[in-house]
Amino acid sequence: MQDLVSELESEGYAVVRGFLSPSETAEISAEVDKMYQEGLKHHATYRDKNVLFEVLDDPKANRRVVLQAHWTAC
């Protein structure tokens, strides 16, 4: 544990291997994919109350991308 604290202090982040099981990782990945597809339904950055999808055209990728999607607690 001390190694993680040292890594966090020196690097600003720490890699915690095995924190999530493979099935938990797969579940999160599937939810992220759903959110990304939901964001692509909008032609540009879109906000509905406290949900925000930041959608931009990426000329290098030659497509629209969802940079972030987040929910802000009120």
Short mmCIF file of C-alpha atoms in Angstrom, two decimals:
data_model
loop_
_atom_site.label_atom_id
_atom_site.label_comp_id
_atom_site.label_asym_id
_atom_site.label_seq_id
_atom_site.Cartn_x
_atom_site.Cartn_y
_atom_site.Cartn_z
CA MET A 1 0.00 0.00 0.00
CA GLN A 2 2.85 2.39 0.77
CA ASP A 3 4.11 1.95 -2.81
CA LEU A 4 0.73 3.15 -4.10
CA VAL A 5 0.81 6.20 -1.84
CA SER A 6 4.36 7.00 -2.96
CA GLU A 7 3.38 6.58 -6.62
CA LEU A 8 0.37 8.84 -6.14
CA GLU A 9 2.46 11.50 -4.44
CA SER A 10 5.27 11.41 -7.01
CA GLU A 11 3.30 10.82 -10.24
CA GLY A 12 -0.08 12.30 -9.43
CA TYR A 13 -1.76 8.91 -10.04
CA ALA A 14 -1.36 5.30 -9.00
CA VAL A 15 -2.04 2.10 -10.91
CA VAL A 16 -4.00 -0.34 -8.75
CA ARG A 17 -3.83 -3.70 -10.51
CA GLY A 18 -6.66 -6.12 -9.83
CA PHE A 19 -8.92 -3.41 -8.38
CA LEU A 20 -11.78 -4.58 -10.62
CA SER A 21 -12.46 -8.12 -11.76
CA PRO A 22 -12.55 -8.90 -15.49
CA SER A 23 -16.35 -9.17 -15.34
CA GLU A 24 -16.66 -5.80 -13.59
CA THR A 25 -14.35 -4.25 -16.19
CA ALA A 26 -16.47 -5.73 -19.00
CA GLU A 27 -19.65 -4.39 -17.40
CA ILE A 28 -18.21 -0.88 -17.09
CA SER A 29 -16.90 -1.03 -20.66
CA ALA A 30 -20.37 -1.97 -21.95
CA GLU A 31 -21.94 0.96 -20.07
CA VAL A 32 -19.30 3.36 -21.42
CA ASP A 33 -20.06 2.15 -24.96
CA LYS A 34 -23.79 2.80 -24.37
CA MET A 35 -23.10 6.32 -23.13
CA TYR A 36 -20.81 7.00 -26.12
CA GLN A 37 -23.51 5.86 -28.56
CA GLU A 38 -26.08 8.00 -26.74
CA GLY A 39 -23.80 11.01 -27.11
CA LEU A 40 -23.41 10.41 -30.84
CA LYS A 41 -27.18 10.76 -31.27
CA HIS A 42 -26.63 14.50 -30.78
CA HIS A 43 -25.08 16.61 -33.54
CA ALA A 44 -23.17 18.83 -31.13
CA THR A 45 -22.58 19.32 -27.43
CA TYR A 46 -25.89 18.70 -25.73
CA ARG A 47 -27.19 19.35 -22.23
CA ASP A 48 -30.46 18.14 -20.76
CA LYS A 49 -30.87 19.52 -17.23
CA ASN A 50 -27.82 18.13 -15.42
CA VAL A 51 -26.62 15.65 -18.09
CA LEU A 52 -23.99 16.88 -20.53
CA PHE A 53 -22.61 15.21 -23.66
CA GLU A 54 -19.64 17.05 -25.15
CA VAL A 55 -19.70 16.16 -28.85
CA LEU A 56 -17.26 17.65 -31.36
CA ASP A 57 -16.19 17.09 -34.94
CA ASP A 58 -12.68 15.65 -35.05
CA PRO A 59 -11.12 16.57 -38.40
CA LYS A 60 -8.19 14.19 -37.92
CA ALA A 61 -10.49 11.25 -37.20
CA ASN A 62 -12.90 12.54 -39.85
CA ARG A 63 -15.89 11.92 -37.57
CA ARG A 64 -17.79 13.21 -34.56
CA VAL A 65 -16.50 12.14 -31.15
CA VAL A 66 -17.90 12.24 -27.65
CA LEU A 67 -15.18 13.81 -25.53
CA GLN A 68 -17.06 13.41 -22.29
CA ALA A 69 -20.44 12.65 -20.85
CA HIS A 70 -21.23 13.51 -17.29
CA TRP A 71 -23.96 14.03 -14.79
CA THR A 72 -23.66 16.87 -12.33
CA ALA A 73 -25.41 16.44 -9.01
CA CYS A 74 -27.70 19.32 -8.16
#
